[in-house]
PDB file of C-alpha atoms in Angstrom:
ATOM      1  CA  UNK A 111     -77.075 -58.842 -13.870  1.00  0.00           C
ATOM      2  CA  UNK A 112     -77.596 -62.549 -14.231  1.00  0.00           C
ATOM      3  CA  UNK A 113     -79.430 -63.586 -17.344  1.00  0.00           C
ATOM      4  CA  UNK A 114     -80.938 -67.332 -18.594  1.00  0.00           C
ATOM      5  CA  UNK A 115     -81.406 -68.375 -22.178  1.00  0.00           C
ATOM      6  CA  UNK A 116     -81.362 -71.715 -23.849  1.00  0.00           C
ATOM      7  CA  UNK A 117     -78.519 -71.912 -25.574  1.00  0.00           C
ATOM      8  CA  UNK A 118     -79.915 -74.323 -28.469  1.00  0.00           C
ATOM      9  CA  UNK A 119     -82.478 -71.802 -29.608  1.00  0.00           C
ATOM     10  CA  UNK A 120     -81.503 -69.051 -32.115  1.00  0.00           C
ATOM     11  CA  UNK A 121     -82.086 -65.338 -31.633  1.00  0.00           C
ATOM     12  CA  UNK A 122     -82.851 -62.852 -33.904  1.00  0.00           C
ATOM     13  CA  UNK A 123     -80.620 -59.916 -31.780  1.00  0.00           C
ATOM     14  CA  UNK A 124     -77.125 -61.785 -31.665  1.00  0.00           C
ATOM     15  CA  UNK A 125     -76.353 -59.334 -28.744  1.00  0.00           C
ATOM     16  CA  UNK A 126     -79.647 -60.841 -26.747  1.00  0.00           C
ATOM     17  CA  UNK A 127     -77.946 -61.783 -23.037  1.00  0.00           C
ATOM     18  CA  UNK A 128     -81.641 -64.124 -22.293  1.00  0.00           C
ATOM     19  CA  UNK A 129     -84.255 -62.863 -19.796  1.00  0.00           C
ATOM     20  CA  UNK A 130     -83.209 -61.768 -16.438  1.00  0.00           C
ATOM     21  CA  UNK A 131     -83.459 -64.545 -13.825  1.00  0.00           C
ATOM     22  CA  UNK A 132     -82.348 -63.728  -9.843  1.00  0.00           C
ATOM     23  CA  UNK A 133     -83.010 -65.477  -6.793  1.00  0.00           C
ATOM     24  CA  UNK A 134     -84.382 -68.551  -8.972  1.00  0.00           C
ATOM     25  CA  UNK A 135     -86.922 -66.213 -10.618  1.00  0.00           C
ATOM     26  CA  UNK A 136     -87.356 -64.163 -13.659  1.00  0.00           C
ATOM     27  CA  UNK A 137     -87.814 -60.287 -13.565  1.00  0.00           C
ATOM     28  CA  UNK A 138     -89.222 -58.361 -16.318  1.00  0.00           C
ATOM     29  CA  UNK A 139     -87.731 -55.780 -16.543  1.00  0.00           C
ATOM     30  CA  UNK A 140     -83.955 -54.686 -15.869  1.00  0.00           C
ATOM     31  CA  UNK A 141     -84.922 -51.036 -14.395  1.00  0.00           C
ATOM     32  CA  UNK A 142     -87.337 -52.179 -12.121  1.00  0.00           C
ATOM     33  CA  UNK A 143     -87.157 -54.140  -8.500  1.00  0.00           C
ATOM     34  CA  UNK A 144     -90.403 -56.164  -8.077  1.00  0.00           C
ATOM     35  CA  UNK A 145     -90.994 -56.725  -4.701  1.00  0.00           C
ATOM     36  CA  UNK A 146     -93.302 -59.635  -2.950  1.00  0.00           C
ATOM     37  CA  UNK A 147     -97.064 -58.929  -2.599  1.00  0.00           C
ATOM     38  CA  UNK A 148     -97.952 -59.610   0.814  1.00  0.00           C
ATOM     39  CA  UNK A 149    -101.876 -61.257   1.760  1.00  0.00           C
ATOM     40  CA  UNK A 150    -102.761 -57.750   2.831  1.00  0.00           C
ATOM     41  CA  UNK A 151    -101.801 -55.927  -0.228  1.00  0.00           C
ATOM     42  CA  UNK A 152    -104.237 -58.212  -2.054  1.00  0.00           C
ATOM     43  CA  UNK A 153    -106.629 -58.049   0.067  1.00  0.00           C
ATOM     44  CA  UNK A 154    -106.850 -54.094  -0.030  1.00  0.00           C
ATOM     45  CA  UNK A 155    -106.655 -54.331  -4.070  1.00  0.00           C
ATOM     46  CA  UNK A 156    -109.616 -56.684  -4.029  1.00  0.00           C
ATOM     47  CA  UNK A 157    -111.553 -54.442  -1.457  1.00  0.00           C
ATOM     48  CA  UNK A 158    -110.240 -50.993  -3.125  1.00  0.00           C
ATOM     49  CA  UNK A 159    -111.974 -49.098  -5.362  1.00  0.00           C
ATOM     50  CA  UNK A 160    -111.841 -50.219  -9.100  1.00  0.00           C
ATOM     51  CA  UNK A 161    -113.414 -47.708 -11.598  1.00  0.00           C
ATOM     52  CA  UNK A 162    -114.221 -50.782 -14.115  1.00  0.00           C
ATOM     53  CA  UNK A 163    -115.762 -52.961 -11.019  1.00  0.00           C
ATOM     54  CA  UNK A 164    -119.166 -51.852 -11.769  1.00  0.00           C
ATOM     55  CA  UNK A 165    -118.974 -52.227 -15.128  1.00  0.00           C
ATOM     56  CA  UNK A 166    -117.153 -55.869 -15.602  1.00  0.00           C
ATOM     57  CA  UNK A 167    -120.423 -56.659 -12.673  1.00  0.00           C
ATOM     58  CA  UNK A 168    -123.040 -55.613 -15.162  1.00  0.00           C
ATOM     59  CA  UNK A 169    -121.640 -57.358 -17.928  1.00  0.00           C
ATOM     60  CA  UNK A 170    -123.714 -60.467 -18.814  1.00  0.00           C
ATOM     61  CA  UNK A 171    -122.275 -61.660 -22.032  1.00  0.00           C
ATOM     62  CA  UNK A 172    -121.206 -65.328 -22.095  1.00  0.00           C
ATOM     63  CA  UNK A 173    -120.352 -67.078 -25.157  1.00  0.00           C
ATOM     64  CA  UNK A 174    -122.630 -69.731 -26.137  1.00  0.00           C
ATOM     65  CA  UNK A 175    -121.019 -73.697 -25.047  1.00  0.00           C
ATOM     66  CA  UNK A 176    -121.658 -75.786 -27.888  1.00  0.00           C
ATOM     67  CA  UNK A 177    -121.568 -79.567 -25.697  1.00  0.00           C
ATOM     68  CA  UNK A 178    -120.047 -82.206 -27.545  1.00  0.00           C
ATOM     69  CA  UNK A 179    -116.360 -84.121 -27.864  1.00  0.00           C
ATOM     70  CA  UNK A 180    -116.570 -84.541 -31.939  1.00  0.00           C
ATOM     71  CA  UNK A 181    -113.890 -81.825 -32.384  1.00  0.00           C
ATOM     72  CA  UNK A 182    -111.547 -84.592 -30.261  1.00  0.00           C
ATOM     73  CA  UNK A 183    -111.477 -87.150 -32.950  1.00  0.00           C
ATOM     74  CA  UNK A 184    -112.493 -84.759 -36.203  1.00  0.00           C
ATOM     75  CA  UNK A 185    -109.711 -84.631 -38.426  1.00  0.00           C
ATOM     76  CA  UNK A 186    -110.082 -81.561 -39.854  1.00  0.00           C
ATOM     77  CA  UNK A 187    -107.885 -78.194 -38.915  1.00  0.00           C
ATOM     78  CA  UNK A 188    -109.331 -76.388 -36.132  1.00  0.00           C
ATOM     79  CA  UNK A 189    -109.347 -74.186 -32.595  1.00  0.00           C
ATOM     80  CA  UNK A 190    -111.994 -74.507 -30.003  1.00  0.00           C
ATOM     81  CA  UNK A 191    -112.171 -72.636 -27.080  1.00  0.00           C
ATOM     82  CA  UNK A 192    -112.021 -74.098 -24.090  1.00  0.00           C
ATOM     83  CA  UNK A 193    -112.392 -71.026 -22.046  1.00  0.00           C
ATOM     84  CA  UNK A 194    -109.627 -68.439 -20.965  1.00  0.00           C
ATOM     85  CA  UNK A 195    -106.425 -68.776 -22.997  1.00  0.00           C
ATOM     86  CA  UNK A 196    -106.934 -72.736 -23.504  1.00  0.00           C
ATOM     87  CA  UNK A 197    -107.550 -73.818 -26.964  1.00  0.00           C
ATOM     88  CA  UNK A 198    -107.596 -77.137 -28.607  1.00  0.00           C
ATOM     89  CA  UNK A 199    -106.011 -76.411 -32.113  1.00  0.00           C
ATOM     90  CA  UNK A 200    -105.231 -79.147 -34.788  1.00  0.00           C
ATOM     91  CA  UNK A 201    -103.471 -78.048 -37.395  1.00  0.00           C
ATOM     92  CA  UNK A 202    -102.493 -80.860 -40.059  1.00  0.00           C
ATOM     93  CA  UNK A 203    -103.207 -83.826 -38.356  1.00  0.00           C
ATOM     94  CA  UNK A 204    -101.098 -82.644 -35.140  1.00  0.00           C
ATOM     95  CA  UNK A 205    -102.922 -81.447 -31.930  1.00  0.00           C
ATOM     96  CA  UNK A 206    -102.027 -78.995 -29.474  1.00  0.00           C
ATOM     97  CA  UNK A 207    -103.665 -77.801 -26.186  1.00  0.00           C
ATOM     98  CA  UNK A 208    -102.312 -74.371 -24.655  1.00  0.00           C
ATOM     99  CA  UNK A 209    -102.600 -73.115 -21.455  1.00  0.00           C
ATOM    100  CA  UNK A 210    -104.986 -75.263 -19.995  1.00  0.00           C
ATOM    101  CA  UNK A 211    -107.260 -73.968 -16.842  1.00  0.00           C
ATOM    102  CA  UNK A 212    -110.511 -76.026 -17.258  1.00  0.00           C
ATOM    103  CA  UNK A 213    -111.555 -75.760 -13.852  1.00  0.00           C
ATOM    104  CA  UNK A 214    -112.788 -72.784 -11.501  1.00  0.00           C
ATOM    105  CA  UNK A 215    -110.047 -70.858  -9.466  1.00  0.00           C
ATOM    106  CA  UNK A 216    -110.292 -69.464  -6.583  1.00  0.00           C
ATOM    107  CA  UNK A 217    -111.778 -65.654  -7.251  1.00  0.00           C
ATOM    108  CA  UNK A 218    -111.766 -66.641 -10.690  1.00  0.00           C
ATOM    109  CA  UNK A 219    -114.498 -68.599 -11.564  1.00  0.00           C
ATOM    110  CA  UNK A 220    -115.735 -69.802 -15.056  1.00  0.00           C
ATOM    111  CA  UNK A 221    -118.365 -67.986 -16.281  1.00  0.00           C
ATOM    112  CA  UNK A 222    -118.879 -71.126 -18.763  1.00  0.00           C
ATOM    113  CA  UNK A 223    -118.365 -75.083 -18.626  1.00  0.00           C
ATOM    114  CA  UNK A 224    -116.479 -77.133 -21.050  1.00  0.00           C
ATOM    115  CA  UNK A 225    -117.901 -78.347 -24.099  1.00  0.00           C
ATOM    116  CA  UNK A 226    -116.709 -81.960 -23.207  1.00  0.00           C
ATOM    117  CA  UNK A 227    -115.386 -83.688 -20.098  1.00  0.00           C
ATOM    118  CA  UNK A 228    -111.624 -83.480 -19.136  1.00  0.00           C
ATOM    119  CA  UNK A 229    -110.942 -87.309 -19.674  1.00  0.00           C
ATOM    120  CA  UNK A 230    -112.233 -86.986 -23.314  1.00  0.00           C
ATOM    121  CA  UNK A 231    -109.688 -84.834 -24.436  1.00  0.00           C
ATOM    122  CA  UNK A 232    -107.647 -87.317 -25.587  1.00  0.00           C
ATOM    123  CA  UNK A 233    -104.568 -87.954 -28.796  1.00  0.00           C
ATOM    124  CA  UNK A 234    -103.130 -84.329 -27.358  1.00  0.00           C
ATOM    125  CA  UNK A 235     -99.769 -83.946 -29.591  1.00  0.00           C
ATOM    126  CA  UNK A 236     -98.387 -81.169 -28.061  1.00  0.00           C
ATOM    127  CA  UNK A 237     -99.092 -78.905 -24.361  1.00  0.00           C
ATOM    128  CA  UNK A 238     -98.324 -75.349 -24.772  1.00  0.00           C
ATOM    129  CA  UNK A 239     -97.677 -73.323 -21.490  1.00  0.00           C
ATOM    130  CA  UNK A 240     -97.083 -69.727 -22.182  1.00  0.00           C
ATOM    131  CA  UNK A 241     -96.216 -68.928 -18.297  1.00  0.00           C
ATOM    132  CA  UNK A 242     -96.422 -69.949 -14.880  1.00  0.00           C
ATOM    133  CA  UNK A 243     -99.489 -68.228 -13.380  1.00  0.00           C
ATOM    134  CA  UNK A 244    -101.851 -69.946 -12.012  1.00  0.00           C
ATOM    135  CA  UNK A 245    -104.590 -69.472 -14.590  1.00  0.00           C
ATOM    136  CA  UNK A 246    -102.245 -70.546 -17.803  1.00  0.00           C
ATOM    137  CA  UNK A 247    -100.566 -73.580 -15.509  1.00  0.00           C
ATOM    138  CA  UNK A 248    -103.283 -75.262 -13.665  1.00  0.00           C
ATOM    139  CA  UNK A 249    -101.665 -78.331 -12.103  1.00  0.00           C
ATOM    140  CA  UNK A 250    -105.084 -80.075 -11.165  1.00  0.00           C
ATOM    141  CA  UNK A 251    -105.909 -79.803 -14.858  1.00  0.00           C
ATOM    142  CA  UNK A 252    -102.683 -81.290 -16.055  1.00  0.00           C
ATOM    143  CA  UNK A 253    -102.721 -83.895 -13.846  1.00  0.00           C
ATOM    144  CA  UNK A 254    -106.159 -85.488 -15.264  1.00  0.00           C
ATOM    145  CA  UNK A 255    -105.352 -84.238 -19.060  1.00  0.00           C
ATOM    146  CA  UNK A 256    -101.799 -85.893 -18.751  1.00  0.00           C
ATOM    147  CA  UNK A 257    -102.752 -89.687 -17.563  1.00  0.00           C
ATOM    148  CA  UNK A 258    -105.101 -89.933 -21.016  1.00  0.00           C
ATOM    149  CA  UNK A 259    -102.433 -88.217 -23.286  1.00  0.00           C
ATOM    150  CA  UNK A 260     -99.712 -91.006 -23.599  1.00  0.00           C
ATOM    151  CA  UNK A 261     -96.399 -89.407 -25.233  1.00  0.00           C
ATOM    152  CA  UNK A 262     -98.615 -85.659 -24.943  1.00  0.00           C
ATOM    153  CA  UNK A 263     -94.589 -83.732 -25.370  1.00  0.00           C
ATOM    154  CA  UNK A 264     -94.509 -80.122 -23.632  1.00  0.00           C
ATOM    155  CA  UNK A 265     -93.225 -77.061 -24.586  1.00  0.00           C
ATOM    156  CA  UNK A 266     -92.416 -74.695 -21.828  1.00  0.00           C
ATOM    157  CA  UNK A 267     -90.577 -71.202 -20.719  1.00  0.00           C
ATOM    158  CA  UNK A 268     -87.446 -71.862 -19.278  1.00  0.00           C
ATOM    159  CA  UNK A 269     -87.365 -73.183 -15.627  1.00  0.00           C
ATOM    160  CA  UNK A 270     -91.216 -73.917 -15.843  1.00  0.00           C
ATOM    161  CA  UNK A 271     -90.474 -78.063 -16.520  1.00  0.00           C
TER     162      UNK A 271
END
């Protein structure tokens, strides 16, 4: 079985081969052949029946959006939520963004707005993507957080750059 790791990083497990990576993507798990989901399939899991449907429908909790770009410039340590799994953290003068998905998707909207337009978050150190799905890597958000982050340095899984 083919495996990828980077070389350069240390592992804890000196016997760890990497992840498994075939056909130019990774699996997750050795044991098991993932197959591709066709349109249909996702169309009958989005039309099936879903025992939490009901309840995820009646649930009207939304966290309150405190508007404002201070937390851009404040110098202080911090994490603000920026909805999903994006956070802007600064942690000793160094700033990170991870994941970032600040816009609707499509069947996944935003049940909140941003506390602060796009093109304010600005002085981004560091851009953490965890993985390649589509709401942890949103490439329309990149591509206006990017432009007003000069030397913004990513960190990425393997094969994601």
């Amino acid at each position: 079985m083919p495996y990828l790791s980077n070389p350069a990083l240390p592992f804890i497990r000196e016997d760890y081969p990497g992840n498994r990576f075939e056909n130019g993507q990774f699996l997750n798990d050795a044991h098991i052949e993932f197959e591709q989901t066709s349109f249909w399939e996702v169309v009958k899991w989005q039309i099936g029946k879903n025992p939490q449907k009901a309840e995820k429908k009646a649930d009207e909790f939304i966290l309150e959006v405190i508007p404002g770009a201070d937390f851009v410039t404040d110098d202080r340590d911090l994490i603000v939520w920026l909805g999903h799994a994006s956070f802007f953290i600064r942690l000793a003068g160094v700033s990170f963004l991870t994941d970032p998905c600040l816009r609707s998707l499509p069947m996944i909207p935003r049940k909140v707005g941003l506390p602060c337009e796009i093109r304010e978050l600005k002085g981004i150190d560091y851009l953490l993507l965890s993985h390649g799905h589509r709401d942890h890597f949103d490439k329309p958000s990149l591509q206006k957080i990017i432009p007003n982050n000069f030397g913004i340095e990513a960190l990425v899984p393997l094969k994601l750059g």
